[in-house]
Amino acid sequence: MALQKITVIGLGIMGLPMARNLVSAGYTVTGHNRSRGKTDALVADGGNGADTVAEAVADADAVITMLPDSPDVEALLAGEDGVFAHARPGTLVIDMSTIRPDVARTLAQQGRESDLRVLDAPVSGGEAGAVEGALSIMVGGEQADFDAARPLFDVLGKTPVLVGPHGAGQTVKAANQLIVAGHLQLLAEALVFLEAHGVETEAGLEVLGGGLAGSTVLQRKGAAMRERNFQPGFRITLHDKDLRIVTDSARTSGVTVPLGAQVAQLVGALNRQGHGDLDHSALLKLVEELSGRKH
């Protein structure tokens, strides 16, 4: 059965533009958010608003959630007055938050017990990717459910991939956050290094971006880092949470991630310094501080 009525719960930096893209693609979209202003913004763009979870999911063919952390998702989906309690049997529940893989597996089982189909489908690409409909979507769950959700994923992203069973999407997302954090830290170090030697960094990053050192991180974040523009596309506080997922999961599986653990400590330090609401590219601030340099 084709999905037409879509509910999006969590209309933040990522969720609101994702919901808007679904409206633009012709879906009937209902939004719900803890702060009503974001819901009103979706309504102004052609969506519908709901004041409660029960109202939001009552007639939905699919429910998309985009929340900050594992406890938020657990409460929303499996809580006494949550999605699982109110969604119709057979509803497709797609959690696009970034949470712990073990929590994703548990929620999938609880969803099945309520006759619901659950996918974990975290994304990468930040606010720009959400706005542009160019997210990378890593999905864990059943092939049939992925196939049913594919038209939605094709609106929201360029690279939707079923990577394995329930929880696998979150595991791949953890690996993604490990790589992104490492790239950001090295880009920050490279910029401070270039500036210390008097190199014009716009030209420096241009040539670096054309070689083996080039990356999506450099392409998307380099100019803003040069300008010390740390308006959040993805906040430090969220990357700190994500890297705790990485280090905890690595410890559980007996995998050593020495560079990842070090970057996790740097991101955590930046968060504890009070910079949690800045973009994760603000790792540059910490490199400058450790180097005794102020821009």
Coordinates of C-alpha atoms in Angstrom, one line a residue:
M1 CA 0.0 0.0 0.0
A2 CA 1.4 3.4 -1.0
L3 CA 2.1 5.8 1.9
Q4 CA 0.4 9.1 1.7
K5 CA -0.3 10.4 5.2
I6 CA 3.0 11.1 6.9
T7 CA 3.5 12.3 10.5
V8 CA 6.8 14.0 11.4
I9 CA 7.5 14.3 15.2
G10 CA 10.4 16.5 16.1
L11 CA 10.6 19.7 13.9
G12 CA 14.0 20.9 14.8
I13 CA 17.0 21.9 12.6
M14 CA 16.6 18.6 10.7
G15 CA 13.0 17.6 11.1
L16 CA 11.3 20.8 9.9
P17 CA 13.1 21.0 6.5
M18 CA 12.5 17.3 6.0
A19 CA 8.8 17.7 6.7
R20 CA 8.7 20.6 4.3
N21 CA 10.3 18.5 1.5
L22 CA 7.6 15.9 2.0
V23 CA 4.9 18.6 1.7
S24 CA 6.6 19.8 -1.5
A25 CA 6.6 16.3 -2.9
G26 CA 2.8 16.0 -2.5
Y27 CA 2.4 14.1 0.7
T28 CA -0.1 14.9 3.4
V29 CA 2.2 15.8 6.3
T30 CA 1.2 16.3 9.9
G31 CA 3.8 17.8 12.3
H32 CA 4.1 17.6 16.0
N33 CA 6.7 19.3 18.2
R34 CA 7.1 20.2 21.8
S35 CA 7.2 23.9 21.0
R36 CA 4.2 25.0 19.0
G37 CA 6.1 27.6 16.9
K38 CA 7.8 24.9 14.8
T39 CA 4.5 23.2 14.1
D40 CA 3.0 26.5 13.1
A41 CA 5.9 27.0 10.7
L42 CA 5.1 23.7 9.0
V43 CA 1.4 24.6 8.8
A44 CA 2.4 27.9 7.1
D45 CA 4.2 25.9 4.4
G46 CA 1.2 23.6 3.7
G47 CA 1.4 21.0 6.4
N48 CA -1.0 20.2 9.2
G49 CA -0.4 20.5 12.9
A50 CA -1.2 18.3 15.9
D51 CA -1.1 19.2 19.6
T52 CA -0.6 15.6 20.9
V53 CA 1.1 12.4 19.8
A54 CA -2.2 10.6 19.7
E55 CA -3.7 13.2 17.4
A56 CA -0.6 13.2 15.2
V57 CA -0.4 9.5 14.6
A58 CA -4.1 8.5 14.5
D59 CA -4.5 8.4 10.7
A60 CA -0.8 8.2 9.7
D61 CA 0.5 5.6 7.2
A62 CA 4.0 6.4 8.3
V63 CA 5.5 8.2 11.4
I64 CA 8.9 9.7 11.1
T65 CA 10.7 10.7 14.4
M66 CA 13.7 13.1 14.6
L67 CA 14.7 13.6 18.2
P68 CA 17.9 14.4 20.1
D69 CA 18.8 11.2 22.1
S70 CA 17.9 7.7 23.0
P71 CA 15.7 8.5 26.1
D72 CA 13.7 11.0 24.0
V73 CA 13.0 8.3 21.4
E74 CA 12.2 5.6 24.0
A75 CA 9.7 7.9 25.7
L76 CA 8.1 9.0 22.5
L77 CA 7.7 5.6 20.9
A78 CA 7.2 3.2 23.8
G79 CA 5.9 5.5 26.5
E80 CA 2.5 5.1 28.0
D81 CA 1.0 7.8 25.7
G82 CA 3.5 7.3 22.9
V83 CA 3.4 6.3 19.2
F84 CA 3.2 2.6 19.8
A85 CA 0.1 3.1 22.0
H86 CA -1.8 5.1 19.4
A87 CA -0.6 4.2 15.9
R88 CA -2.8 2.0 13.8
P89 CA -1.7 -1.6 13.3
G90 CA 0.6 -1.9 10.3
T91 CA 1.8 1.7 10.5
L92 CA 5.4 2.2 9.4
V93 CA 7.5 3.9 12.2
I94 CA 10.7 5.3 10.9
D95 CA 13.1 6.7 13.6
M96 CA 15.6 9.0 11.9
S97 CA 17.2 10.2 15.1
T98 CA 20.7 9.1 16.1
I99 CA 20.4 6.7 19.1
R100 CA 22.2 3.7 20.6
P101 CA 22.0 0.6 18.4
D102 CA 20.8 -1.6 21.3
V103 CA 17.9 0.8 22.0
A104 CA 16.9 0.7 18.3
R105 CA 16.8 -3.1 18.4
T106 CA 14.7 -3.1 21.6
L107 CA 12.2 -0.5 20.1
A108 CA 11.9 -2.6 16.9
Q109 CA 10.9 -5.6 19.0
Q110 CA 8.4 -3.5 21.0
G111 CA 6.9 -2.2 17.8
R112 CA 6.4 -5.6 16.4
E113 CA 4.6 -6.6 19.6
S114 CA 2.1 -3.7 18.8
D115 CA 1.8 -4.9 15.2
L116 CA 3.9 -2.0 13.8
R117 CA 6.7 -2.0 11.3
V118 CA 9.8 -0.2 12.6
L119 CA 13.0 1.0 10.8
D120 CA 16.0 2.8 12.3
A121 CA 17.1 5.2 9.7
P122 CA 19.5 7.8 11.0
V123 CA 20.9 10.4 8.5
S124 CA 24.0 12.3 7.7
G125 CA 24.3 15.6 5.9
G126 CA 23.4 18.2 8.5
E127 CA 21.0 21.0 8.1
A128 CA 22.1 21.7 4.5
G129 CA 21.5 18.1 3.5
A130 CA 18.0 18.2 5.1
V131 CA 17.1 21.4 3.3
E132 CA 18.4 20.2 0.0
G133 CA 16.9 16.7 0.3
A134 CA 20.4 15.3 -0.1
L135 CA 20.8 13.3 3.1
S136 CA 22.6 10.0 3.4
I137 CA 20.2 7.6 5.0
M138 CA 21.5 4.4 6.7
V139 CA 18.6 2.0 7.4
G140 CA 18.2 -1.0 9.6
G141 CA 15.3 -3.3 9.4
E142 CA 13.3 -5.6 7.1
Q143 CA 13.7 -5.4 3.3
A144 CA 9.9 -5.1 2.7
D145 CA 9.6 -2.2 5.1
F146 CA 12.6 -0.5 3.5
D147 CA 11.0 -0.9 0.1
A148 CA 7.7 0.6 1.4
A149 CA 9.6 3.6 2.8
R150 CA 11.8 4.1 -0.2
P151 CA 9.6 6.7 -1.9
L152 CA 9.9 8.8 1.3
F153 CA 13.7 8.3 1.5
D154 CA 14.1 9.3 -2.1
V155 CA 12.5 12.7 -1.2
L156 CA 14.7 13.2 1.9
G157 CA 18.0 12.0 0.6
K158 CA 20.3 10.9 -2.2
T159 CA 21.8 7.8 -0.6
P160 CA 19.2 5.6 1.1
V161 CA 20.7 2.2 1.8
L162 CA 19.5 -0.8 3.8
V163 CA 22.6 -1.7 5.7
G164 CA 21.3 -4.7 7.7
P165 CA 18.8 -5.8 10.4
H166 CA 17.4 -3.6 13.2
G167 CA 20.1 -1.5 14.8
A168 CA 22.4 -1.7 11.8
G169 CA 21.4 1.8 10.7
Q170 CA 22.4 3.2 14.1
T171 CA 25.7 1.3 14.0
V172 CA 26.6 2.7 10.6
K173 CA 25.6 6.2 11.8
A174 CA 28.0 5.8 14.8
A175 CA 30.8 5.0 12.3
N176 CA 29.8 8.0 10.3
Q177 CA 30.0 10.3 13.3
L178 CA 33.4 8.8 14.2
I179 CA 34.7 9.7 10.7
V180 CA 33.2 13.2 10.6
A181 CA 34.6 14.1 14.0
G182 CA 38.1 13.0 12.9
H183 CA 37.9 15.0 9.7
L184 CA 36.7 18.1 11.5
Q185 CA 39.5 17.8 14.0
L186 CA 42.2 17.4 11.4
L187 CA 40.7 20.2 9.3
A188 CA 40.8 22.5 12.3
E189 CA 44.5 21.5 13.0
A190 CA 45.3 22.1 9.3
L191 CA 43.8 25.6 9.3
V192 CA 45.6 26.7 12.4
F193 CA 48.8 25.2 11.0
L194 CA 48.4 27.1 7.7
E195 CA 47.6 30.4 9.5
A196 CA 50.6 30.0 11.8
H197 CA 52.8 29.9 8.7
G198 CA 51.2 32.9 7.0
V199 CA 49.5 30.9 4.2
E200 CA 46.3 32.3 2.6
T201 CA 43.8 29.7 3.8
E202 CA 41.2 30.1 1.0
A203 CA 43.8 29.1 -1.6
G204 CA 45.2 26.5 0.7
L205 CA 41.9 24.8 1.2
E206 CA 41.1 25.0 -2.5
V207 CA 44.2 23.0 -3.5
L208 CA 43.8 20.6 -0.6
G209 CA 40.2 20.0 -1.6
G210 CA 41.3 19.0 -5.1
G211 CA 43.6 16.2 -3.9
L212 CA 43.5 13.2 -1.6
A213 CA 42.9 15.4 1.4
G214 CA 39.6 16.5 -0.1
S215 CA 36.4 15.5 1.6
T216 CA 32.7 16.5 2.0
V217 CA 33.7 17.9 5.4
L218 CA 36.3 20.2 3.9
Q219 CA 33.8 21.2 1.1
R220 CA 30.9 21.9 3.4
K221 CA 32.7 23.2 6.5
G222 CA 36.0 24.7 5.3
A223 CA 34.8 28.2 4.4
A224 CA 32.7 28.7 7.5
M225 CA 35.7 27.5 9.7
R226 CA 38.0 30.0 7.9
E227 CA 35.5 32.8 8.8
R228 CA 34.9 31.5 12.3
N229 CA 31.2 31.1 11.6
F230 CA 30.0 28.5 13.9
Q231 CA 26.2 28.9 13.5
P232 CA 24.9 25.3 14.0
G233 CA 24.2 23.0 11.2
F234 CA 25.0 20.2 13.7
R235 CA 25.6 21.2 17.3
I236 CA 28.6 20.2 19.5
T237 CA 26.2 18.9 22.2
L238 CA 24.7 16.4 19.7
H239 CA 28.1 15.2 18.4
D240 CA 29.3 14.8 22.0
K241 CA 26.3 12.5 22.5
D242 CA 27.0 10.6 19.3
L243 CA 30.7 10.0 20.2
R244 CA 29.6 8.6 23.5
I245 CA 27.6 6.1 21.6
V246 CA 30.7 5.3 19.5
T247 CA 33.0 4.8 22.5
D248 CA 30.4 2.9 24.5
S249 CA 29.6 0.6 21.6
A250 CA 33.3 0.1 20.8
R251 CA 34.0 -0.9 24.4
T252 CA 31.1 -3.3 24.4
S253 CA 32.3 -5.1 21.2
G254 CA 36.0 -5.0 22.2
V255 CA 37.0 -2.7 19.4
T256 CA 39.8 -0.2 19.9
V257 CA 39.2 3.3 18.6
P258 CA 42.2 5.3 19.9
L259 CA 41.9 8.3 17.5
G260 CA 38.1 8.3 17.9
A261 CA 38.4 8.3 21.7
Q262 CA 40.8 11.2 21.6
V263 CA 38.5 13.3 19.4
A264 CA 35.5 12.3 21.6
Q265 CA 37.4 13.8 24.6
L266 CA 38.0 17.0 22.6
V267 CA 34.4 17.3 21.6
G268 CA 33.3 16.6 25.2
A269 CA 35.7 19.3 26.5
L270 CA 34.3 21.9 24.1
N271 CA 30.8 21.0 25.2
R272 CA 31.7 21.3 28.9
Q273 CA 33.3 24.7 28.2
G274 CA 29.8 26.0 27.3
H275 CA 30.1 25.8 23.5
G276 CA 27.5 23.0 23.0
D277 CA 25.2 25.1 20.9
L278 CA 27.9 25.9 18.3
D279 CA 28.4 23.9 15.2
H280 CA 30.8 20.9 15.6
S281 CA 33.3 22.8 13.4
A282 CA 34.0 24.9 16.5
L283 CA 36.6 22.3 17.3
L284 CA 38.8 25.0 15.7
K285 CA 38.3 27.0 18.9
L286 CA 39.9 24.3 21.0
V287 CA 42.9 23.8 18.6
E288 CA 43.5 27.6 18.7
E289 CA 43.3 27.6 22.5
L290 CA 45.7 24.6 22.9
S291 CA 48.1 26.3 20.4
G292 CA 48.1 29.6 22.3
R293 CA 46.7 31.4 19.3
K294 CA 43.6 33.7 19.1
H295 CA 42.1 34.6 15.8

